Amino acid sequence: MNRVASLLLLGGLAGCSDSGLKEFPVAEATGVVLCEGKPVAFAKVFFNPKKKSDSKSAIVGKPGFAFADKDGRFVLSTYGEGDGAVIGMHEVTATPDPGHPCNCWSDDITVLMEAEVKSGQKNEFTVNVPPLAGGRKAPIDPDADPE
């Protein structure tokens, strides 16, 4: 095994271990992804913690992530499956699955909404993905049959 591959392997394994990094408190968070009121099946959803304006630290917590189910419903995970998202304000992104086309468009960097995850409360969110407009075309699924 060459030296670069060895370093990459060790770096990857280090990321899987208990690294002693601070875990920020989380709260359960769920929701649904919609486009024009209809569920967006299998969308990727990210809740990215926002830095507080009075914080001197650039570290604000690990993003929460989920894949929506066929009905657009999702349960966020941050440190473990279904544990929720870091408590505090988040910028939310959602990306439709190219394998399940819908009449909407977004990407991994377009912030669709801001949401606050609160401790001790029900955190249920509706993420609205905008419809295709202005000449945008739906992403092409690279695995689709070109008929």
mmCIF file of N, CA and C in Angstrom:
data_model
loop_
_atom_site.group_PDB
_atom_site.id
_atom_site.type_symbol
_atom_site.label_atom_id
_atom_site.label_comp_id
_atom_site.label_asym_id
_atom_site.label_seq_id
_atom_site.Cartn_x
_atom_site.Cartn_y
_atom_site.Cartn_z
ATOM 1 N N MET A 1 0.860 -1.169 0.000
ATOM 2 C CA MET A 1 0.000 0.000 0.000
ATOM 3 C C MET A 1 0.909 1.235 0.000
ATOM 4 N N ASN A 2 0.622 2.168 -0.843
ATOM 5 C CA ASN A 2 1.504 3.333 -0.901
ATOM 6 C C ASN A 2 1.255 4.262 0.287
ATOM 7 N N ARG A 3 2.174 5.188 0.476
ATOM 8 C CA ARG A 3 2.153 6.057 1.652
ATOM 9 C C ARG A 3 0.907 6.951 1.710
ATOM 10 N N VAL A 4 0.505 7.510 0.571
ATOM 11 C CA VAL A 4 -0.677 8.381 0.543
ATOM 12 C C VAL A 4 -1.925 7.601 0.919
ATOM 13 N N ALA A 5 -2.067 6.411 0.344
ATOM 14 C CA ALA A 5 -3.238 5.583 0.659
ATOM 15 C C ALA A 5 -3.248 5.218 2.138
ATOM 16 N N SER A 6 -2.098 4.933 2.711
ATOM 17 C CA SER A 6 -2.012 4.602 4.135
ATOM 18 C C SER A 6 -2.458 5.773 4.994
ATOM 19 N N LEU A 7 -2.007 6.976 4.633
ATOM 20 C CA LEU A 7 -2.393 8.161 5.404
ATOM 21 C C LEU A 7 -3.891 8.416 5.305
ATOM 22 N N LEU A 8 -4.449 8.239 4.102
ATOM 23 C CA LEU A 8 -5.889 8.427 3.935
ATOM 24 C C LEU A 8 -6.674 7.420 4.753
ATOM 25 N N LEU A 9 -6.224 6.170 4.760
ATOM 26 C CA LEU A 9 -6.893 5.121 5.527
ATOM 27 C C LEU A 9 -6.843 5.439 7.014
ATOM 28 N N LEU A 10 -5.677 5.825 7.511
ATOM 29 C CA LEU A 10 -5.551 6.167 8.926
ATOM 30 C C LEU A 10 -6.403 7.378 9.277
ATOM 31 N N GLY A 11 -6.433 8.377 8.397
ATOM 32 C CA GLY A 11 -7.261 9.558 8.633
ATOM 33 C C GLY A 11 -8.731 9.195 8.686
ATOM 34 N N GLY A 12 -9.163 8.316 7.793
ATOM 35 C CA GLY A 12 -10.562 7.889 7.775
ATOM 36 C C GLY A 12 -10.920 7.111 9.022
ATOM 37 N N LEU A 13 -10.012 6.218 9.481
ATOM 38 C CA LEU A 13 -10.276 5.444 10.685
ATOM 39 C C LEU A 13 -10.313 6.331 11.915
ATOM 40 N N ALA A 14 -9.462 7.348 11.938
ATOM 41 C CA ALA A 14 -9.452 8.272 13.076
ATOM 42 C C ALA A 14 -10.792 8.990 13.186
ATOM 43 N N GLY A 15 -11.412 9.281 12.065
ATOM 44 C CA GLY A 15 -12.705 9.957 12.078
ATOM 45 C C GLY A 15 -13.814 9.078 12.608
ATOM 46 N N CYS A 16 -13.610 7.757 12.632
ATOM 47 C CA CYS A 16 -14.630 6.828 13.103
ATOM 48 C C CYS A 16 -14.493 6.524 14.584
ATOM 49 N N SER A 17 -13.406 6.920 15.197
ATOM 50 C CA SER A 17 -13.172 6.579 16.588
ATOM 51 C C SER A 17 -13.667 7.687 17.503
ATOM 52 N N ASP A 18 -13.598 7.418 18.815
ATOM 53 C CA ASP A 18 -13.934 8.433 19.803
ATOM 54 C C ASP A 18 -12.774 9.406 19.862
ATOM 55 N N SER A 19 -12.907 10.525 19.191
ATOM 56 C CA SER A 19 -11.797 11.457 19.037
ATOM 57 C C SER A 19 -11.705 12.449 20.183
ATOM 58 N N GLY A 20 -12.653 12.404 21.102
ATOM 59 C CA GLY A 20 -12.632 13.337 22.209
ATOM 60 C C GLY A 20 -13.195 14.707 21.846
ATOM 61 N N LEU A 21 -13.695 14.873 20.633
ATOM 62 C CA LEU A 21 -14.295 16.142 20.242
ATOM 63 C C LEU A 21 -15.577 16.356 21.028
ATOM 64 N N LYS A 22 -15.840 17.589 21.353
ATOM 65 C CA LYS A 22 -17.025 17.943 22.120
ATOM 66 C C LYS A 22 -18.282 17.655 21.309
ATOM 67 N N GLU A 23 -19.209 16.952 21.919
ATOM 68 C CA GLU A 23 -20.517 16.761 21.310
ATOM 69 C C GLU A 23 -21.438 17.842 21.853
ATOM 70 N N PHE A 24 -22.099 18.547 20.969
ATOM 71 C CA PHE A 24 -23.033 19.586 21.363
ATOM 72 C C PHE A 24 -24.372 18.935 21.703
ATOM 73 N N PRO A 25 -25.140 19.507 22.631
ATOM 74 C CA PRO A 25 -26.432 18.916 22.982
ATOM 75 C C PRO A 25 -27.389 18.932 21.788
ATOM 76 N N VAL A 26 -28.158 17.859 21.673
ATOM 77 C CA VAL A 26 -29.107 17.723 20.571
ATOM 78 C C VAL A 26 -30.522 17.520 21.113
ATOM 79 N N ALA A 27 -31.499 17.725 20.253
ATOM 80 C CA ALA A 27 -32.900 17.443 20.554
ATOM 81 C C ALA A 27 -33.505 16.775 19.331
ATOM 82 N N GLU A 28 -34.447 15.870 19.574
ATOM 83 C CA GLU A 28 -35.095 15.190 18.457
ATOM 84 C C GLU A 28 -35.717 16.215 17.520
ATOM 85 N N ALA A 29 -35.604 15.951 16.226
ATOM 86 C CA ALA A 29 -36.150 16.853 15.212
ATOM 87 C C ALA A 29 -36.609 16.028 14.010
ATOM 88 N N THR A 30 -37.816 16.300 13.567
ATOM 89 C CA THR A 30 -38.411 15.577 12.446
ATOM 90 C C THR A 30 -39.083 16.576 11.522
ATOM 91 N N GLY A 31 -39.595 16.071 10.414
ATOM 92 C CA GLY A 31 -40.323 16.954 9.518
ATOM 93 C C GLY A 31 -40.712 16.301 8.219
ATOM 94 N N VAL A 32 -41.079 17.169 7.277
ATOM 95 C CA VAL A 32 -41.494 16.722 5.955
ATOM 96 C C VAL A 32 -40.944 17.706 4.923
ATOM 97 N N VAL A 33 -40.569 17.170 3.756
ATOM 98 C CA VAL A 33 -40.102 17.986 2.639
ATOM 99 C C VAL A 33 -41.231 18.034 1.612
ATOM 100 N N LEU A 34 -41.613 19.252 1.220
ATOM 101 C CA LEU A 34 -42.713 19.442 0.282
ATOM 102 C C LEU A 34 -42.295 20.321 -0.888
ATOM 103 N N CYS A 35 -42.962 20.120 -2.021
ATOM 104 C CA CYS A 35 -42.864 21.002 -3.176
ATOM 105 C C CYS A 35 -44.287 21.201 -3.683
ATOM 106 N N GLU A 36 -44.717 22.445 -3.673
ATOM 107 C CA GLU A 36 -46.085 22.778 -4.071
ATOM 108 C C GLU A 36 -47.105 21.936 -3.308
ATOM 109 N N GLY A 37 -46.826 21.715 -2.012
ATOM 110 C CA GLY A 37 -47.733 20.979 -1.146
ATOM 111 C C GLY A 37 -47.669 19.464 -1.255
ATOM 112 N N LYS A 38 -46.830 18.947 -2.143
ATOM 113 C CA LYS A 38 -46.708 17.496 -2.330
ATOM 114 C C LYS A 38 -45.384 17.010 -1.753
ATOM 115 N N PRO A 39 -45.370 15.801 -1.175
ATOM 116 C CA PRO A 39 -44.135 15.266 -0.592
ATOM 117 C C PRO A 39 -43.031 15.104 -1.634
ATOM 118 N N VAL A 40 -41.807 15.373 -1.214
ATOM 119 C CA VAL A 40 -40.630 15.166 -2.057
ATOM 120 C C VAL A 40 -39.941 13.905 -1.538
ATOM 121 N N ALA A 41 -40.124 12.814 -2.269
ATOM 122 C CA ALA A 41 -39.601 11.513 -1.846
ATOM 123 C C ALA A 41 -38.073 11.474 -1.882
ATOM 124 N N PHE A 42 -37.499 10.905 -0.823
ATOM 125 C CA PHE A 42 -36.076 10.573 -0.743
ATOM 126 C C PHE A 42 -35.128 11.776 -0.865
ATOM 127 N N ALA A 43 -35.597 12.957 -0.495
ATOM 128 C CA ALA A 43 -34.738 14.149 -0.508
ATOM 129 C C ALA A 43 -33.662 14.025 0.579
ATOM 130 N N LYS A 44 -32.511 14.664 0.333
ATOM 131 C CA LYS A 44 -31.468 14.796 1.360
ATOM 132 C C LYS A 44 -31.748 16.084 2.111
ATOM 133 N N VAL A 45 -31.716 16.022 3.438
ATOM 134 C CA VAL A 45 -32.002 17.186 4.269
ATOM 135 C C VAL A 45 -30.819 17.434 5.203
ATOM 136 N N PHE A 46 -30.351 18.688 5.258
ATOM 137 C CA PHE A 46 -29.277 19.076 6.174
ATOM 138 C C PHE A 46 -29.755 20.224 7.050
ATOM 139 N N PHE A 47 -29.492 20.130 8.346
ATOM 140 C CA PHE A 47 -29.680 21.227 9.293
ATOM 141 C C PHE A 47 -28.278 21.640 9.725
ATOM 142 N N ASN A 48 -27.809 22.781 9.222
ATOM 143 C CA ASN A 48 -26.452 23.271 9.493
ATOM 144 C C ASN A 48 -26.495 24.318 10.596
ATOM 145 N N PRO A 49 -25.884 24.029 11.768
ATOM 146 C CA PRO A 49 -25.925 24.984 12.879
ATOM 147 C C PRO A 49 -25.328 26.333 12.494
ATOM 148 N N LYS A 50 -25.963 27.390 12.977
ATOM 149 C CA LYS A 50 -25.486 28.759 12.731
ATOM 150 C C LYS A 50 -24.704 29.251 13.943
ATOM 151 N N LYS A 51 -23.683 30.011 13.666
ATOM 152 C CA LYS A 51 -22.891 30.620 14.730
ATOM 153 C C LYS A 51 -23.715 31.718 15.401
ATOM 154 N N LYS A 52 -23.683 31.731 16.732
ATOM 155 C CA LYS A 52 -24.351 32.804 17.467
ATOM 156 C C LYS A 52 -23.521 34.067 17.318
ATOM 157 N N SER A 53 -24.184 35.205 17.190
ATOM 158 C CA SER A 53 -23.467 36.461 16.964
ATOM 159 C C SER A 53 -22.543 36.824 18.119
ATOM 160 N N ASP A 54 -22.846 36.373 19.330
ATOM 161 C CA ASP A 54 -22.005 36.694 20.477
ATOM 162 C C ASP A 54 -20.941 35.639 20.760
ATOM 163 N N SER A 55 -20.873 34.601 19.924
ATOM 164 C CA SER A 55 -19.908 33.527 20.140
ATOM 165 C C SER A 55 -18.557 33.876 19.533
ATOM 166 N N LYS A 56 -17.490 33.561 20.273
ATOM 167 C CA LYS A 56 -16.143 33.785 19.754
ATOM 168 C C LYS A 56 -15.633 32.549 19.035
ATOM 169 N N SER A 57 -16.301 31.427 19.224
ATOM 170 C CA SER A 57 -15.880 30.170 18.609
ATOM 171 C C SER A 57 -16.511 30.012 17.228
ATOM 172 N N ALA A 58 -15.719 29.498 16.312
ATOM 173 C CA ALA A 58 -16.245 29.196 14.978
ATOM 174 C C ALA A 58 -16.919 27.831 14.970
ATOM 175 N N ILE A 59 -16.693 27.039 16.007
ATOM 176 C CA ILE A 59 -17.274 25.699 16.085
ATOM 177 C C ILE A 59 -18.652 25.809 16.719
ATOM 178 N N VAL A 60 -19.670 25.437 15.971
ATOM 179 C CA VAL A 60 -21.043 25.571 16.465
ATOM 180 C C VAL A 60 -21.786 24.245 16.511
ATOM 181 N N GLY A 61 -21.159 23.182 16.096
ATOM 182 C CA GLY A 61 -21.798 21.876 16.151
ATOM 183 C C GLY A 61 -21.826 21.195 14.804
ATOM 184 N N LYS A 62 -22.070 19.927 14.860
ATOM 185 C CA LYS A 62 -22.116 19.080 13.675
ATOM 186 C C LYS A 62 -23.493 19.197 13.005
ATOM 187 N N PRO A 63 -23.540 19.217 11.679
ATOM 188 C CA PRO A 63 -24.842 19.283 10.999
ATOM 189 C C PRO A 63 -25.694 18.038 11.259
ATOM 190 N N GLY A 64 -27.000 18.241 11.298
ATOM 191 C CA GLY A 64 -27.940 17.130 11.336
ATOM 192 C C GLY A 64 -28.260 16.742 9.896
ATOM 193 N N PHE A 65 -28.520 15.455 9.659
ATOM 194 C CA PHE A 65 -28.745 14.957 8.304
ATOM 195 C C PHE A 65 -29.843 13.907 8.305
ATOM 196 N N ALA A 66 -30.580 13.844 7.193
ATOM 197 C CA ALA A 66 -31.586 12.789 7.021
ATOM 198 C C ALA A 66 -31.870 12.588 5.545
ATOM 199 N N PHE A 67 -32.312 11.374 5.220
ATOM 200 C CA PHE A 67 -32.930 11.092 3.932
ATOM 201 C C PHE A 67 -34.425 10.999 4.205
ATOM 202 N N ALA A 68 -35.217 11.745 3.461
ATOM 203 C CA ALA A 68 -36.665 11.635 3.598
ATOM 204 C C ALA A 68 -37.112 10.277 3.072
ATOM 205 N N ASP A 69 -38.252 9.810 3.568
ATOM 206 C CA ASP A 69 -38.805 8.550 3.066
ATOM 207 C C ASP A 69 -39.671 8.829 1.827
ATOM 208 N N LYS A 70 -40.412 7.840 1.374
ATOM 209 C CA LYS A 70 -41.219 7.994 0.154
ATOM 210 C C LYS A 70 -42.321 9.043 0.315
ATOM 211 N N ASP A 71 -42.679 9.346 1.563
ATOM 212 C CA ASP A 71 -43.714 10.342 1.839
ATOM 213 C C ASP A 71 -43.127 11.708 2.202
ATOM 214 N N GLY A 72 -41.823 11.876 1.999
ATOM 215 C CA GLY A 72 -41.167 13.147 2.296
ATOM 216 C C GLY A 72 -40.839 13.356 3.768
ATOM 217 N N ARG A 73 -41.158 12.391 4.632
ATOM 218 C CA ARG A 73 -40.922 12.522 6.080
ATOM 219 C C ARG A 73 -39.462 12.226 6.401
ATOM 220 N N PHE A 74 -38.915 12.942 7.398
ATOM 221 C CA PHE A 74 -37.535 12.694 7.797
ATOM 222 C C PHE A 74 -37.367 12.784 9.310
ATOM 223 N N VAL A 75 -36.324 12.101 9.807
ATOM 224 C CA VAL A 75 -35.903 12.141 11.198
ATOM 225 C C VAL A 75 -34.417 12.461 11.173
ATOM 226 N N LEU A 76 -34.040 13.592 11.773
ATOM 227 C CA LEU A 76 -32.640 14.017 11.724
ATOM 228 C C LEU A 76 -31.744 13.194 12.644
ATOM 229 N N SER A 77 -30.498 13.030 12.185
ATOM 230 C CA SER A 77 -29.449 12.349 12.956
ATOM 231 C C SER A 77 -28.210 13.228 12.951
ATOM 232 N N THR A 78 -27.538 13.299 14.101
ATOM 233 C CA THR A 78 -26.310 14.081 14.201
ATOM 234 C C THR A 78 -25.162 13.210 14.679
ATOM 235 N N TYR A 79 -25.256 12.659 15.892
ATOM 236 C CA TYR A 79 -24.193 11.806 16.436
ATOM 237 C C TYR A 79 -24.573 10.330 16.369
ATOM 238 N N GLY A 80 -25.871 10.058 16.346
ATOM 239 C CA GLY A 80 -26.377 8.695 16.267
ATOM 240 C C GLY A 80 -27.708 8.701 15.552
ATOM 241 N N GLU A 81 -28.144 7.548 15.106
ATOM 242 C CA GLU A 81 -29.358 7.475 14.298
ATOM 243 C C GLU A 81 -30.581 7.994 15.049
ATOM 244 N N GLY A 82 -31.231 9.013 14.461
ATOM 245 C CA GLY A 82 -32.471 9.543 14.987
ATOM 246 C C GLY A 82 -32.329 10.390 16.245
ATOM 247 N N ASP A 83 -31.097 10.804 16.599
ATOM 248 C CA ASP A 83 -30.919 11.574 17.837
ATOM 249 C C ASP A 83 -31.308 13.037 17.695
ATOM 250 N N GLY A 84 -31.514 13.520 16.472
ATOM 251 C CA GLY A 84 -31.968 14.889 16.268
ATOM 252 C C GLY A 84 -30.886 15.803 15.735
ATOM 253 N N ALA A 85 -30.993 17.084 16.095
ATOM 254 C CA ALA A 85 -30.064 18.112 15.630
ATOM 255 C C ALA A 85 -29.566 18.907 16.830
ATOM 256 N N VAL A 86 -28.436 19.573 16.636
ATOM 257 C CA VAL A 86 -27.857 20.415 17.678
ATOM 258 C C VAL A 86 -28.876 21.491 18.064
ATOM 259 N N ILE A 87 -29.007 21.756 19.351
ATOM 260 C CA ILE A 87 -29.930 22.775 19.835
ATOM 261 C C ILE A 87 -29.438 24.148 19.384
ATOM 262 N N GLY A 88 -30.352 24.928 18.818
ATOM 263 C CA GLY A 88 -30.020 26.267 18.354
ATOM 264 C C GLY A 88 -30.533 26.517 16.947
ATOM 265 N N MET A 89 -30.078 27.617 16.367
ATOM 266 C CA MET A 89 -30.503 28.026 15.022
ATOM 267 C C MET A 89 -29.741 27.259 13.940
ATOM 268 N N HIS A 90 -30.433 26.987 12.838
ATOM 269 C CA HIS A 90 -29.872 26.240 11.716
ATOM 270 C C HIS A 90 -30.260 26.874 10.391
ATOM 271 N N GLU A 91 -29.407 26.687 9.403
ATOM 272 C CA GLU A 91 -29.755 26.950 8.014
ATOM 273 C C GLU A 91 -30.090 25.593 7.415
ATOM 274 N N VAL A 92 -31.236 25.507 6.753
ATOM 275 C CA VAL A 92 -31.745 24.227 6.258
ATOM 276 C C VAL A 92 -31.626 24.158 4.743
ATOM 277 N N THR A 93 -31.071 23.042 4.266
ATOM 278 C CA THR A 93 -31.033 22.753 2.833
ATOM 279 C C THR A 93 -31.709 21.407 2.594
ATOM 280 N N ALA A 94 -32.270 21.253 1.422
ATOM 281 C CA ALA A 94 -32.871 19.977 1.025
ATOM 282 C C ALA A 94 -32.677 19.825 -0.474
ATOM 283 N N THR A 95 -32.285 18.643 -0.875
ATOM 284 C CA THR A 95 -32.028 18.374 -2.278
ATOM 285 C C THR A 95 -32.870 17.190 -2.736
ATOM 286 N N PRO A 96 -33.726 17.386 -3.735
ATOM 287 C CA PRO A 96 -34.514 16.266 -4.259
ATOM 288 C C PRO A 96 -33.604 15.172 -4.816
ATOM 289 N N ASP A 97 -34.062 13.944 -4.720
ATOM 290 C CA ASP A 97 -33.323 12.797 -5.248
ATOM 291 C C ASP A 97 -33.500 12.745 -6.765
ATOM 292 N N PRO A 98 -32.390 12.794 -7.540
ATOM 293 C CA PRO A 98 -32.524 12.769 -8.998
ATOM 294 C C PRO A 98 -33.195 11.505 -9.522
ATOM 295 N N GLY A 99 -33.172 10.441 -8.743
ATOM 296 C CA GLY A 99 -33.814 9.194 -9.159
ATOM 297 C C GLY A 99 -35.321 9.214 -8.990
ATOM 298 N N HIS A 100 -35.837 10.245 -8.335
ATOM 299 C CA HIS A 100 -37.279 10.395 -8.116
ATOM 300 C C HIS A 100 -37.666 11.824 -8.491
ATOM 301 N N PRO A 101 -37.774 12.100 -9.788
ATOM 302 C CA PRO A 101 -38.005 13.470 -10.247
ATOM 303 C C PRO A 101 -39.285 14.084 -9.693
ATOM 304 N N CYS A 102 -39.202 15.367 -9.460
ATOM 305 C CA CYS A 102 -40.378 16.130 -9.049
ATOM 306 C C CYS A 102 -40.276 17.497 -9.722
ATOM 307 N N ASN A 103 -41.289 18.291 -9.579
ATOM 308 C CA ASN A 103 -41.320 19.597 -10.231
ATOM 309 C C ASN A 103 -40.707 20.677 -9.328
ATOM 310 N N CYS A 104 -39.563 20.339 -8.693
ATOM 311 C CA CYS A 104 -38.919 21.295 -7.809
ATOM 312 C C CYS A 104 -37.410 21.236 -7.986
ATOM 313 N N TRP A 105 -36.733 22.233 -7.422
ATOM 314 C CA TRP A 105 -35.291 22.309 -7.595
ATOM 315 C C TRP A 105 -34.655 22.930 -6.364
ATOM 316 N N SER A 106 -33.533 22.361 -5.939
ATOM 317 C CA SER A 106 -32.680 22.957 -4.924
ATOM 318 C C SER A 106 -31.349 22.224 -4.989
ATOM 319 N N ASP A 107 -30.371 22.727 -4.239
ATOM 320 C CA ASP A 107 -29.073 22.070 -4.191
ATOM 321 C C ASP A 107 -28.582 22.065 -2.746
ATOM 322 N N ASP A 108 -27.372 21.537 -2.550
ATOM 323 C CA ASP A 108 -26.838 21.379 -1.201
ATOM 324 C C ASP A 108 -26.432 22.685 -0.539
ATOM 325 N N ILE A 109 -26.381 23.798 -1.285
ATOM 326 C CA ILE A 109 -25.915 25.045 -0.683
ATOM 327 C C ILE A 109 -26.987 26.133 -0.615
ATOM 328 N N THR A 110 -28.111 25.936 -1.279
ATOM 329 C CA THR A 110 -29.175 26.936 -1.245
ATOM 330 C C THR A 110 -29.960 26.787 0.059
ATOM 331 N N VAL A 111 -29.905 27.818 0.888
ATOM 332 C CA VAL A 111 -30.620 27.787 2.166
ATOM 333 C C VAL A 111 -32.103 28.022 1.896
ATOM 334 N N LEU A 112 -32.919 27.051 2.287
ATOM 335 C CA LEU A 112 -34.358 27.132 2.051
ATOM 336 C C LEU A 112 -35.092 27.791 3.207
ATOM 337 N N MET A 113 -34.525 27.702 4.400
ATOM 338 C CA MET A 113 -35.162 28.291 5.576
ATOM 339 C C MET A 113 -34.185 28.285 6.738
ATOM 340 N N GLU A 114 -34.526 29.041 7.766
ATOM 341 C CA GLU A 114 -33.823 28.965 9.038
ATOM 342 C C GLU A 114 -34.784 28.319 10.014
ATOM 343 N N ALA A 115 -34.247 27.503 10.916
ATOM 344 C CA ALA A 115 -35.089 26.799 11.873
ATOM 345 C C ALA A 115 -34.369 26.721 13.208
ATOM 346 N N GLU A 116 -35.131 26.819 14.272
ATOM 347 C CA GLU A 116 -34.554 26.694 15.608
ATOM 348 C C GLU A 116 -34.967 25.373 16.230
ATOM 349 N N VAL A 117 -33.964 24.594 16.625
ATOM 350 C CA VAL A 117 -34.188 23.341 17.344
ATOM 351 C C VAL A 117 -34.100 23.676 18.826
ATOM 352 N N LYS A 118 -35.154 23.331 19.574
ATOM 353 C CA LYS A 118 -35.235 23.688 20.988
ATOM 354 C C LYS A 118 -35.230 22.445 21.863
ATOM 355 N N SER A 119 -34.622 22.587 23.011
ATOM 356 C CA SER A 119 -34.570 21.509 23.991
ATOM 357 C C SER A 119 -35.937 21.351 24.667
ATOM 358 N N GLY A 120 -36.350 20.099 24.871
ATOM 359 C CA GLY A 120 -37.573 19.831 25.612
ATOM 360 C C GLY A 120 -38.855 20.174 24.884
ATOM 361 N N GLN A 121 -38.791 20.422 23.590
ATOM 362 C CA GLN A 121 -39.988 20.750 22.821
ATOM 363 C C GLN A 121 -40.083 19.849 21.597
ATOM 364 N N LYS A 122 -41.275 19.791 21.018
ATOM 365 C CA LYS A 122 -41.453 19.055 19.773
ATOM 366 C C LYS A 122 -40.880 19.903 18.642
ATOM 367 N N ASN A 123 -39.905 19.355 17.950
ATOM 368 C CA ASN A 123 -39.258 20.064 16.843
ATOM 369 C C ASN A 123 -39.690 19.402 15.540
ATOM 370 N N GLU A 124 -40.756 19.916 14.948
ATOM 371 C CA GLU A 124 -41.315 19.373 13.706
ATOM 372 C C GLU A 124 -41.279 20.489 12.665
ATOM 373 N N PHE A 125 -40.657 20.215 11.529
ATOM 374 C CA PHE A 125 -40.434 21.257 10.533
ATOM 375 C C PHE A 125 -41.000 20.859 9.176
ATOM 376 N N THR A 126 -41.489 21.853 8.436
ATOM 377 C CA THR A 126 -41.880 21.664 7.046
ATOM 378 C C THR A 126 -40.870 22.419 6.194
ATOM 379 N N VAL A 127 -40.173 21.688 5.332
ATOM 380 C CA VAL A 127 -39.170 22.274 4.443
ATOM 381 C C VAL A 127 -39.790 22.342 3.055
ATOM 382 N N ASN A 128 -39.956 23.548 2.543
ATOM 383 C CA ASN A 128 -40.556 23.746 1.227
ATOM 384 C C ASN A 128 -39.469 23.970 0.186
ATOM 385 N N VAL A 129 -39.422 23.070 -0.786
ATOM 386 C CA VAL A 129 -38.474 23.183 -1.897
ATOM 387 C C VAL A 129 -39.189 23.942 -3.010
ATOM 388 N N PRO A 130 -38.553 24.971 -3.575
ATOM 389 C CA PRO A 130 -39.233 25.767 -4.594
ATOM 390 C C PRO A 130 -39.464 25.009 -5.896
ATOM 391 N N PRO A 131 -40.566 25.326 -6.592
ATOM 392 C CA PRO A 131 -40.821 24.678 -7.886
ATOM 393 C C PRO A 131 -39.829 25.170 -8.931
ATOM 394 N N LEU A 132 -39.680 24.378 -9.977
ATOM 395 C CA LEU A 132 -38.840 24.792 -11.100
ATOM 396 C C LEU A 132 -39.416 26.063 -11.692
ATOM 397 N N ALA A 133 -38.549 27.003 -11.978
ATOM 398 C CA ALA A 133 -39.010 28.280 -12.533
ATOM 399 C C ALA A 133 -37.854 28.966 -13.226
ATOM 400 N N GLY A 134 -38.174 29.974 -14.019
ATOM 401 C CA GLY A 134 -37.149 30.811 -14.616
ATOM 402 C C GLY A 134 -36.204 30.075 -15.541
ATOM 403 N N GLY A 135 -36.701 29.057 -16.230
ATOM 404 C CA GLY A 135 -35.866 28.352 -17.191
ATOM 405 C C GLY A 135 -34.965 27.284 -16.584
ATOM 406 N N ARG A 136 -35.058 27.095 -15.256
ATOM 407 C CA ARG A 136 -34.258 26.036 -14.645
ATOM 408 C C ARG A 136 -34.740 24.690 -15.135
ATOM 409 N N LYS A 137 -33.823 23.765 -15.229
ATOM 410 C CA LYS A 137 -34.176 22.402 -15.598
ATOM 411 C C LYS A 137 -33.871 21.490 -14.436
ATOM 412 N N ALA A 138 -34.675 20.450 -14.289
ATOM 413 C CA ALA A 138 -34.440 19.477 -13.227
ATOM 414 C C ALA A 138 -33.092 18.806 -13.456
ATOM 415 N N PRO A 139 -32.381 18.460 -12.362
ATOM 416 C CA PRO A 139 -31.108 17.773 -12.527
ATOM 417 C C PRO A 139 -31.305 16.463 -13.280
ATOM 418 N N ILE A 140 -30.323 16.094 -14.060
ATOM 419 C CA ILE A 140 -30.390 14.858 -14.830
ATOM 420 C C ILE A 140 -29.810 13.731 -14.006
ATOM 421 N N ASP A 141 -30.529 12.620 -13.939
ATOM 422 C CA ASP A 141 -30.041 11.449 -13.238
ATOM 423 C C ASP A 141 -29.021 10.752 -14.138
ATOM 424 N N PRO A 142 -27.742 10.675 -13.719
ATOM 425 C CA PRO A 142 -26.720 10.081 -14.578
ATOM 426 C C PRO A 142 -26.932 8.588 -14.822
ATOM 427 N N ASP A 143 -27.764 7.952 -13.966
ATOM 428 C CA ASP A 143 -28.008 6.518 -14.124
ATOM 429 C C ASP A 143 -29.280 6.215 -14.905
ATOM 430 N N ALA A 144 -30.006 7.256 -15.310
ATOM 431 C CA ALA A 144 -31.281 7.049 -16.002
ATOM 432 C C ALA A 144 -31.045 6.529 -17.421
ATOM 433 N N ASP A 145 -32.009 5.772 -17.910
ATOM 434 C CA ASP A 145 -31.968 5.252 -19.277
ATOM 435 C C ASP A 145 -32.287 6.392 -20.236
ATOM 436 N N PRO A 146 -31.407 6.714 -21.196
ATOM 437 C CA PRO A 146 -31.600 7.883 -22.072
ATOM 438 C C PRO A 146 -32.666 7.709 -23.139
ATOM 439 N N GLU A 147 -33.422 6.674 -23.181
ATOM 440 C CA GLU A 147 -34.506 6.413 -24.163
ATOM 441 C C GLU A 147 -34.243 7.049 -25.475
#
